[in-house]
């Protein structure tokens, strides 16, 4: 065998040695990756909206021995608890053996996704077709949401206090909905428009019916026939839409992508891919952790982590304060010693669009979970910018556990950017850093991720919880 040349040895010892993950994992890890992703794909299909995701998460948590945490309830190490925030977000924890004054480990993800919400007065008829008007939620590219099959999920809250669940499209044999677009033959003018302006928001109208009410000569017979069906199925009238939260979401299930099945295509990877990782890592803790492990699945990240169910809400602080009260620990003493992995997806390098990426600092598919020291845009505006010491702590943690990871930015500095819940956790005096799965076509109705990266995000969460 040839001796290695001095330059070669120097390169090995001095240059970064990051490799494609598939070149480094053993067979057992390969199996673990595919098994883990089967579970993740089921999780995606069960919870396409924040409400259904919370429901499904709670179901799985209960089956694993988690109990609802009521204020004043006694805590003991190993205890598994959760608290749901208005059906739209959930915090879960496994109580550690150490006191809460040693801080907690947190993995915080969000479970809301870009989608089309129904407007408060949505139903109308035009051209003898019935439609539901939508108001888009989050940063989506409107042209991607036309001519695809859509489901309708959500709730109608009635004045009597009852809440009616609506789910059309989830069950086999259910009808679906769609938004129409111009045919190329008549789209010459539209095709000349800017991509962002070609589909106006007010054209995002869900086609929901075309059969007029029989033996009737009044106005809006198609709309009336649709309202009659809704009344028969859900007992609602037109005014009940006023207190509803109904979301049109893509009707396709998660699926393997590629001849080699190495990728997953689905709606809602951002950010259920990290939400599932944070949650599953908590479920899979082999023993009582030293520090209490907390999984946060927040709502409203896509519109700025606002509102009562977003990460800026005091809900999280209240949950943590209620835990701390049981051990007579001030919340601020717990927070200042805590560590948070803000688990949110990052942008994967797309070779079709190299012009928006800076190659040395872009996340690559199959190189593991992407760590962002900072997100934001321009001069790091809107970032939390983790301290070098925090990055070093995470480097050691992940390397010790053989978790594959890569450091990345969100594209070229002046091209764009994005934010996560990280700054809201850091505002609480908690050391926080972003980590997540690189995504292709982020915010599209059908996003793509690598199975290896999904698994490494889970492994990173486990490393954090287990310290
Ligand atoms: Mn996200
Ligand atoms: Mn997003």
Coordinates of C-alpha atoms and ligand atoms in Angstrom, one line a residue:
X1 CA 0.0 0.0 0.0
X2 CA 1.2 3.5 -0.9
X3 CA 2.2 5.8 1.9
X4 CA 0.0 8.9 2.1
X5 CA 1.8 12.0 0.9
X6 CA 2.4 14.8 3.4
X7 CA 0.0 17.1 1.7
X8 CA -2.7 14.4 1.8
X9 CA -2.2 13.9 5.6
X10 CA -2.2 17.6 6.2
X11 CA -5.5 18.0 4.3
X12 CA -7.1 15.2 6.3
X13 CA -6.0 16.8 9.6
X14 CA -6.7 20.4 8.8
X15 CA -9.5 20.6 6.3
X16 CA -13.2 19.9 7.1
X17 CA -14.0 16.3 6.3
X18 CA -17.8 16.5 5.9
X19 CA -19.1 13.7 3.6
X20 CA -22.3 12.6 2.0
X21 CA -24.1 10.8 4.9
X22 CA -24.8 7.7 2.9
X23 CA -21.0 7.2 2.7
X24 CA -20.6 7.1 6.4
X25 CA -23.6 5.3 8.0
X26 CA -23.5 1.6 8.7
X27 CA -26.2 -0.9 7.8
X28 CA -27.9 -0.8 11.2
X29 CA -28.2 3.0 10.8
X30 CA -29.5 2.6 7.3
X31 CA -32.3 0.4 8.6
X32 CA -33.0 2.8 11.4
X33 CA -33.3 5.6 8.9
X34 CA -35.9 3.9 6.8
X35 CA -37.9 2.6 9.8
X36 CA -38.0 6.0 11.4
X37 CA -39.2 7.6 8.2
X38 CA -42.1 5.1 7.9
X39 CA -43.3 6.4 11.2
X40 CA -42.8 10.0 10.2
X41 CA -44.8 9.5 7.0
X42 CA -47.7 8.1 8.9
X43 CA -47.5 11.1 11.3
X44 CA -47.7 13.5 8.4
X45 CA -50.8 11.8 6.9
X46 CA -52.6 11.8 10.2
X47 CA -52.0 15.5 11.0
X48 CA -52.2 17.8 8.0
X49 CA -53.3 20.8 10.1
X50 CA -52.1 22.1 13.5
X51 CA -55.3 20.8 15.2
X52 CA -55.2 17.3 13.7
X53 CA -51.4 17.2 14.4
X54 CA -52.1 18.0 18.1
X55 CA -54.8 15.4 18.3
X56 CA -52.6 12.7 16.8
X57 CA -49.6 13.7 18.9
X58 CA -51.7 13.5 22.1
X59 CA -53.0 10.1 21.0
X60 CA -49.4 8.8 20.6
X61 CA -48.3 10.5 23.8
X62 CA -51.1 9.0 25.9
X63 CA -50.3 5.6 24.5
X64 CA -46.7 6.1 25.7
X65 CA -47.8 7.0 29.2
X66 CA -48.0 10.8 29.1
X67 CA -50.7 12.4 31.2
X68 CA -52.2 15.9 31.1
X69 CA -50.4 18.2 33.4
X70 CA -52.8 20.1 35.7
X71 CA -51.6 23.1 37.8
X72 CA -50.5 21.8 41.3
X73 CA -50.0 18.2 40.2
X74 CA -47.0 16.5 41.9
X75 CA -44.0 15.8 39.9
X76 CA -41.5 13.0 40.1
X77 CA -38.5 12.1 37.9
X78 CA -39.5 10.0 34.9
X79 CA -43.0 11.4 34.9
X80 CA -44.4 12.1 31.4
X81 CA -46.7 15.1 31.0
X82 CA -48.3 17.3 28.3
X83 CA -50.5 20.4 28.1
X84 CA -52.5 21.3 25.1
X85 CA -52.9 25.0 24.1
X86 CA -56.5 25.5 22.7
X87 CA -56.2 22.5 20.4
X88 CA -53.6 24.1 18.3
X89 CA -50.3 23.7 20.1
X90 CA -48.9 21.3 22.7
X91 CA -46.0 21.2 25.1
X92 CA -44.7 17.9 26.4
X93 CA -42.1 17.0 29.0
X94 CA -40.3 14.1 30.7
X95 CA -39.3 15.2 34.2
X96 CA -35.6 14.7 34.9
X97 CA -33.8 13.6 37.9
X98 CA -32.2 17.0 38.4
X99 CA -34.0 20.0 39.9
X100 CA -35.5 22.5 37.5
X101 CA -33.0 25.1 38.8
X102 CA -30.5 23.2 36.6
X103 CA -32.5 24.3 33.6
X104 CA -34.3 22.1 31.0
X105 CA -33.5 20.9 27.5
X106 CA -35.9 22.1 24.9
X107 CA -36.6 21.1 21.3
X108 CA -39.1 23.6 19.9
X109 CA -40.8 23.1 16.5
X110 CA -43.9 24.5 14.9
X111 CA -46.8 22.5 13.4
X112 CA -48.6 25.1 11.4
X113 CA -48.0 25.2 7.6
X114 CA -48.7 27.5 4.7
X115 CA -52.2 26.8 3.5
X116 CA -55.5 28.4 2.4
X117 CA -57.8 29.4 5.2
X118 CA -61.5 30.1 4.4
X119 CA -62.6 33.7 4.7
X120 CA -65.3 34.4 7.3
X121 CA -67.9 34.7 4.6
X122 CA -66.6 32.2 2.1
X123 CA -69.5 30.6 0.2
X124 CA -70.8 32.2 -3.1
X125 CA -72.0 31.3 -6.5
X126 CA -70.8 32.7 -9.8
X127 CA -71.4 31.4 -13.3
X128 CA -73.6 28.6 -11.8
X129 CA -70.7 27.2 -9.9
X130 CA -70.2 27.3 -6.1
X131 CA -67.0 28.5 -4.5
X132 CA -65.4 29.1 -1.1
X133 CA -63.2 32.2 -0.9
X134 CA -59.8 31.7 0.8
X135 CA -57.3 33.9 2.5
X136 CA -53.8 32.4 2.2
X137 CA -51.8 31.8 5.4
X138 CA -48.1 32.1 5.6
X139 CA -45.5 32.7 2.8
X140 CA -46.8 30.7 -0.1
X141 CA -46.4 31.1 -3.9
X142 CA -49.9 31.4 -5.1
X143 CA -49.3 29.9 -8.5
X144 CA -48.4 26.5 -6.9
X145 CA -51.8 26.2 -5.3
X146 CA -54.0 26.1 -8.4
X147 CA -55.1 22.9 -10.2
X148 CA -54.1 20.5 -7.4
X149 CA -56.5 18.4 -5.3
X150 CA -57.2 20.0 -2.0
X151 CA -58.9 18.7 1.2
X152 CA -60.8 20.8 3.8
X153 CA -60.1 20.4 7.5
X154 CA -60.9 22.3 10.6
X155 CA -63.7 23.2 13.0
X156 CA -66.9 25.2 13.2
X157 CA -67.5 26.6 16.7
X158 CA -71.2 27.0 17.4
X159 CA -72.8 29.6 19.6
X160 CA -73.9 26.9 22.0
X161 CA -70.3 26.1 22.8
X162 CA -70.2 22.9 20.7
X163 CA -67.4 22.5 18.2
X164 CA -68.0 20.6 15.0
X165 CA -65.1 18.9 13.3
X166 CA -65.0 19.2 9.5
X167 CA -62.9 16.8 7.5
X168 CA -63.5 16.3 3.8
X169 CA -61.0 14.5 1.7
X170 CA -59.2 12.6 4.5
X171 CA -61.3 9.4 4.1
X172 CA -61.2 7.0 1.2
X173 CA -64.0 7.9 -1.2
X174 CA -64.3 11.5 0.0
X175 CA -64.7 14.2 -2.6
X176 CA -61.9 16.8 -3.0
X177 CA -61.7 20.4 -4.1
X178 CA -59.6 22.4 -6.4
X179 CA -58.8 25.9 -7.6
X180 CA -59.0 26.5 -11.4
X181 CA -56.5 28.2 -13.6
X182 CA -56.5 29.6 -17.1
X183 CA -55.8 27.3 -20.0
X184 CA -52.7 28.1 -22.1
X185 CA -54.8 29.0 -25.1
X186 CA -56.3 32.1 -23.3
X187 CA -53.4 32.8 -20.9
X188 CA -51.2 34.9 -23.2
X189 CA -51.8 38.1 -21.1
X190 CA -51.5 36.3 -17.8
X191 CA -48.2 34.6 -18.8
X192 CA -46.6 38.0 -19.4
X193 CA -47.3 38.9 -15.7
X194 CA -44.8 38.6 -12.9
X195 CA -45.0 35.2 -11.2
X196 CA -46.1 36.8 -7.9
X197 CA -48.9 38.7 -9.7
X198 CA -50.2 36.2 -12.2
X199 CA -52.5 34.5 -9.7
X200 CA -54.2 37.2 -7.5
X201 CA -55.2 36.2 -4.0
X202 CA -58.8 36.8 -4.8
X203 CA -58.7 34.2 -7.5
X204 CA -57.8 31.5 -4.9
X205 CA -61.4 30.3 -4.8
X206 CA -62.2 26.7 -4.0
X207 CA -64.5 25.0 -6.4
X208 CA -67.1 23.1 -4.3
X209 CA -70.2 22.4 -6.4
X210 CA -72.1 22.8 -9.7
X211 CA -75.5 21.1 -9.2
X212 CA -78.4 23.6 -8.8
X213 CA -81.2 22.9 -6.3
X214 CA -84.1 21.1 -8.1
X215 CA -87.5 22.5 -8.6
X216 CA -86.5 26.0 -7.6
X217 CA -86.5 29.2 -9.5
X218 CA -84.8 31.5 -6.9
X219 CA -81.3 32.9 -6.9
X220 CA -78.0 31.1 -6.2
X221 CA -79.4 27.5 -6.6
X222 CA -76.0 25.9 -6.7
X223 CA -74.9 27.7 -3.5
X224 CA -78.2 26.8 -1.9
X225 CA -77.7 23.1 -2.8
X226 CA -74.2 23.1 -1.3
X227 CA -75.4 24.9 1.9
X228 CA -78.2 22.2 2.1
X229 CA -75.6 19.4 2.0
X230 CA -73.5 21.2 4.6
X231 CA -76.5 21.6 6.8
X232 CA -77.5 18.0 6.5
X233 CA -73.9 16.8 7.3
X234 CA -72.8 19.3 9.9
X235 CA -76.0 21.1 11.0
X236 CA -74.5 24.4 10.1
X237 CA -76.0 27.5 8.4
X238 CA -74.1 30.2 6.4
X239 CA -73.6 32.4 9.5
X240 CA -71.7 29.6 11.3
X241 CA -68.8 30.1 8.9
X242 CA -68.2 33.3 10.9
X243 CA -66.9 31.3 13.8
X244 CA -65.1 28.6 11.9
X245 CA -61.4 27.7 11.2
X246 CA -61.4 25.8 8.0
X247 CA -58.2 25.1 6.1
X248 CA -57.8 23.9 2.5
X249 CA -54.7 21.7 2.4
X250 CA -53.1 19.5 -0.3
X251 CA -54.9 16.2 -0.7
X252 CA -51.8 14.0 -1.3
X253 CA -50.2 11.7 1.2
X254 CA -46.6 11.5 2.0
X255 CA -44.7 9.3 -0.5
X256 CA -41.2 8.0 -1.3
X257 CA -39.4 10.0 -3.9
X258 CA -36.7 8.6 -6.2
X259 CA -35.8 5.2 -7.6
X260 CA -33.8 4.6 -4.5
X261 CA -36.6 5.8 -2.1
X262 CA -34.1 8.0 -0.4
X263 CA -36.4 11.1 -0.2
X264 CA -39.9 11.9 1.0
X265 CA -42.3 14.1 -0.8
X266 CA -45.2 15.5 1.2
X267 CA -47.2 18.5 2.3
X268 CA -46.1 20.0 5.6
X269 CA -42.5 19.0 6.1
X270 CA -42.0 22.6 7.3
X271 CA -42.1 22.0 10.2
X272 CA -43.6 18.7 11.1
X273 CA -40.4 17.0 10.0
X274 CA -38.7 18.6 13.0
X275 CA -41.9 18.5 15.2
X276 CA -42.0 14.7 14.8
X277 CA -38.2 14.5 15.4
X278 CA -38.6 16.5 18.7
X279 CA -41.6 14.5 19.8
X280 CA -40.3 11.0 18.8
X281 CA -37.0 11.7 20.5
X282 CA -38.9 12.5 23.7
X283 CA -41.0 9.3 23.3
X284 CA -37.9 7.2 22.7
X285 CA -35.9 8.4 25.8
X286 CA -34.5 5.2 27.2
X287 CA -34.5 6.3 30.8
X288 CA -35.2 9.3 33.0
X289 CA -33.1 12.2 31.7
X290 CA -30.9 14.2 34.1
X291 CA -32.4 17.6 33.0
X292 CA -36.1 17.7 32.3
X293 CA -36.7 17.3 28.5
X294 CA -39.3 19.6 27.0
X295 CA -40.8 19.3 23.5
X296 CA -42.7 22.3 22.2
X297 CA -45.0 22.0 19.2
X298 CA -46.1 25.6 18.5
X299 CA -48.6 27.2 16.2
X300 CA -48.5 30.4 14.1
X301 CA -44.8 30.4 13.3
X302 CA -45.6 30.9 9.6
X303 CA -47.1 34.3 10.4
X304 CA -44.6 35.5 13.0
X305 CA -45.2 33.2 16.1
X306 CA -47.9 35.6 17.1
X307 CA -51.2 35.1 19.0
X308 CA -52.2 33.0 21.9
X309 CA -50.9 29.7 20.4
X310 CA -47.7 31.1 18.9
X311 CA -44.2 30.9 20.5
X312 CA -44.5 34.5 21.7
X313 CA -47.5 33.6 23.8
X314 CA -47.1 33.3 27.6
X315 CA -48.6 29.8 27.3
X316 CA -45.1 28.2 27.3
X317 CA -44.0 30.4 30.3
X318 CA -47.1 29.4 32.2
X319 CA -46.5 25.8 31.6
X320 CA -42.9 26.0 32.7
X321 CA -43.8 28.2 35.7
X322 CA -46.3 25.6 36.8
X323 CA -43.6 23.0 36.7
X324 CA -41.1 25.2 38.5
X325 CA -43.7 26.1 41.2
X326 CA -43.8 22.4 42.2
X327 CA -40.0 22.6 43.1
X328 CA -40.1 26.2 44.4
X329 CA -37.7 27.2 41.6
X330 CA -38.1 30.7 40.1
X331 CA -38.9 30.4 36.3
X332 CA -36.0 32.8 35.5
X333 CA -33.6 30.6 37.3
X334 CA -34.7 27.6 35.2
X335 CA -34.6 29.6 31.9
X336 CA -31.1 31.0 32.4
X337 CA -29.7 27.5 32.7
X338 CA -31.8 26.0 29.9
X339 CA -30.8 25.1 26.4
X340 CA -33.1 25.2 23.4
X341 CA -32.7 23.6 20.0
X342 CA -35.1 25.6 17.7
X343 CA -35.9 22.7 15.4
X344 CA -37.1 24.2 12.2
X345 CA -36.4 23.3 8.6
X346 CA -33.6 24.9 6.6
X347 CA -33.1 25.5 2.9
X348 CA -31.5 22.7 0.9
X349 CA -29.2 23.6 -2.0
X350 CA -31.0 23.2 -5.2
X351 CA -28.7 22.7 -8.3
X352 CA -31.5 24.0 -10.6
X353 CA -31.1 27.4 -8.9
X354 CA -27.5 27.8 -8.0
X355 CA -27.7 31.6 -8.3
X356 CA -29.5 32.1 -5.0
X357 CA -27.1 29.9 -3.0
X358 CA -23.6 30.6 -1.6
X359 CA -22.1 27.1 -2.0
X360 CA -19.8 27.1 1.0
X361 CA -22.6 27.9 3.4
X362 CA -25.6 26.0 2.0
X363 CA -27.2 22.9 3.5
X364 CA -26.9 19.9 1.2
X365 CA -29.3 17.0 0.9
X366 CA -27.9 13.9 2.8
X367 CA -25.3 15.8 4.8
X368 CA -27.4 15.6 8.0
X369 CA -29.3 18.0 10.1
X370 CA -28.6 21.7 9.3
X371 CA -27.4 23.9 12.1
X372 CA -27.9 27.7 11.7
X373 CA -26.0 29.9 14.0
X374 CA -28.3 32.6 12.8
X375 CA -31.2 33.0 10.4
X376 CA -32.8 36.3 9.5
X377 CA -32.3 38.5 6.4
X378 CA -29.8 41.2 5.2
X379 CA -27.5 42.0 8.1
X380 CA -28.9 39.1 10.3
X381 CA -32.1 41.1 10.9
X382 CA -34.6 38.9 12.8
X383 CA -32.0 36.4 13.8
X384 CA -31.2 35.3 17.4
X385 CA -27.5 34.6 16.4
X386 CA -26.4 31.9 18.9
X387 CA -23.1 32.6 20.7
X388 CA -20.0 30.8 19.7
X389 CA -20.0 28.9 23.0
X390 CA -23.5 27.7 22.3
X391 CA -22.4 26.4 18.9
X392 CA -19.4 24.7 20.4
X393 CA -21.6 23.0 23.0
X394 CA -23.8 21.7 20.2
X395 CA -20.8 20.6 18.1
X396 CA -19.5 18.5 20.9
X397 CA -22.9 17.0 21.7
X398 CA -23.6 16.0 18.1
X399 CA -20.1 14.7 17.4
X400 CA -20.0 12.7 20.6
X401 CA -23.2 11.0 19.5
X402 CA -22.1 10.5 15.9
X403 CA -25.0 12.6 14.7
X404 CA -24.4 13.8 11.1
X405 CA -24.8 17.6 10.8
X406 CA -23.8 20.5 8.7
X407 CA -23.6 24.3 9.3
X408 CA -25.6 26.4 6.9
X409 CA -27.1 29.8 6.0
X410 CA -30.4 30.5 4.3
X411 CA -29.1 31.3 0.8
X412 CA -27.0 34.2 -0.4
X413 CA -26.7 37.1 2.1
X414 CA -28.7 39.7 0.2
X415 CA -31.0 37.4 -1.7
X416 CA -33.6 36.7 1.1
X417 CA -33.7 34.8 4.3
X418 CA -36.2 33.7 6.9
X419 CA -36.9 33.4 10.6
X420 CA -37.9 30.8 13.2
X421 CA -39.0 30.6 16.8
X422 CA -35.4 30.9 17.9
X423 CA -35.4 34.6 18.8
X424 CA -38.5 34.2 21.0
X425 CA -36.8 31.5 23.0
X426 CA -33.6 33.5 23.2
X427 CA -35.6 36.5 24.4
X428 CA -36.5 34.4 27.5
X429 CA -32.9 34.2 28.4
X430 CA -32.5 30.7 27.1
X431 CA -29.4 29.7 25.0
X432 CA -30.9 28.9 21.7
X433 CA -29.7 27.6 18.3
X434 CA -31.5 26.6 15.1
X435 CA -31.3 23.1 13.7
X436 CA -33.4 21.4 11.1
X437 CA -33.9 19.3 8.1
X438 CA -32.9 20.8 4.7
X439 CA -36.0 21.1 2.4
X440 CA -36.3 21.3 -1.3
X441 CA -39.3 23.4 -2.6
X442 CA -40.0 24.7 0.9
X443 CA -43.5 26.1 1.4
X444 CA -44.8 24.4 -1.7
X445 CA -47.8 22.2 -1.5
X446 CA -45.4 19.3 -2.0
X447 CA -42.0 19.6 -0.3
X448 CA -39.1 17.2 -0.5
X449 CA -36.6 16.1 2.2
X450 CA -34.0 13.4 2.6
X451 CA -34.7 10.4 4.8
X452 CA -31.2 10.5 6.2
X453 CA -31.5 14.1 7.2
X454 CA -34.9 13.4 8.8
X455 CA -33.3 10.7 11.0
X456 CA -30.3 12.9 11.9
X457 CA -32.7 15.6 13.1
X458 CA -34.3 13.0 15.4
X459 CA -30.8 11.9 16.5
X460 CA -29.9 15.5 17.3
X461 CA -33.0 16.0 19.4
X462 CA -32.2 12.8 21.3
X463 CA -28.6 14.1 21.9
X464 CA -30.0 17.3 23.3
X465 CA -32.5 15.7 25.6
X466 CA -30.0 13.1 26.9
X467 CA -27.4 15.9 27.3
Ligands
LIG1 MN1 -40.6 26.5 9.6
LIG2 MN1 -42.0 28.0 7.0

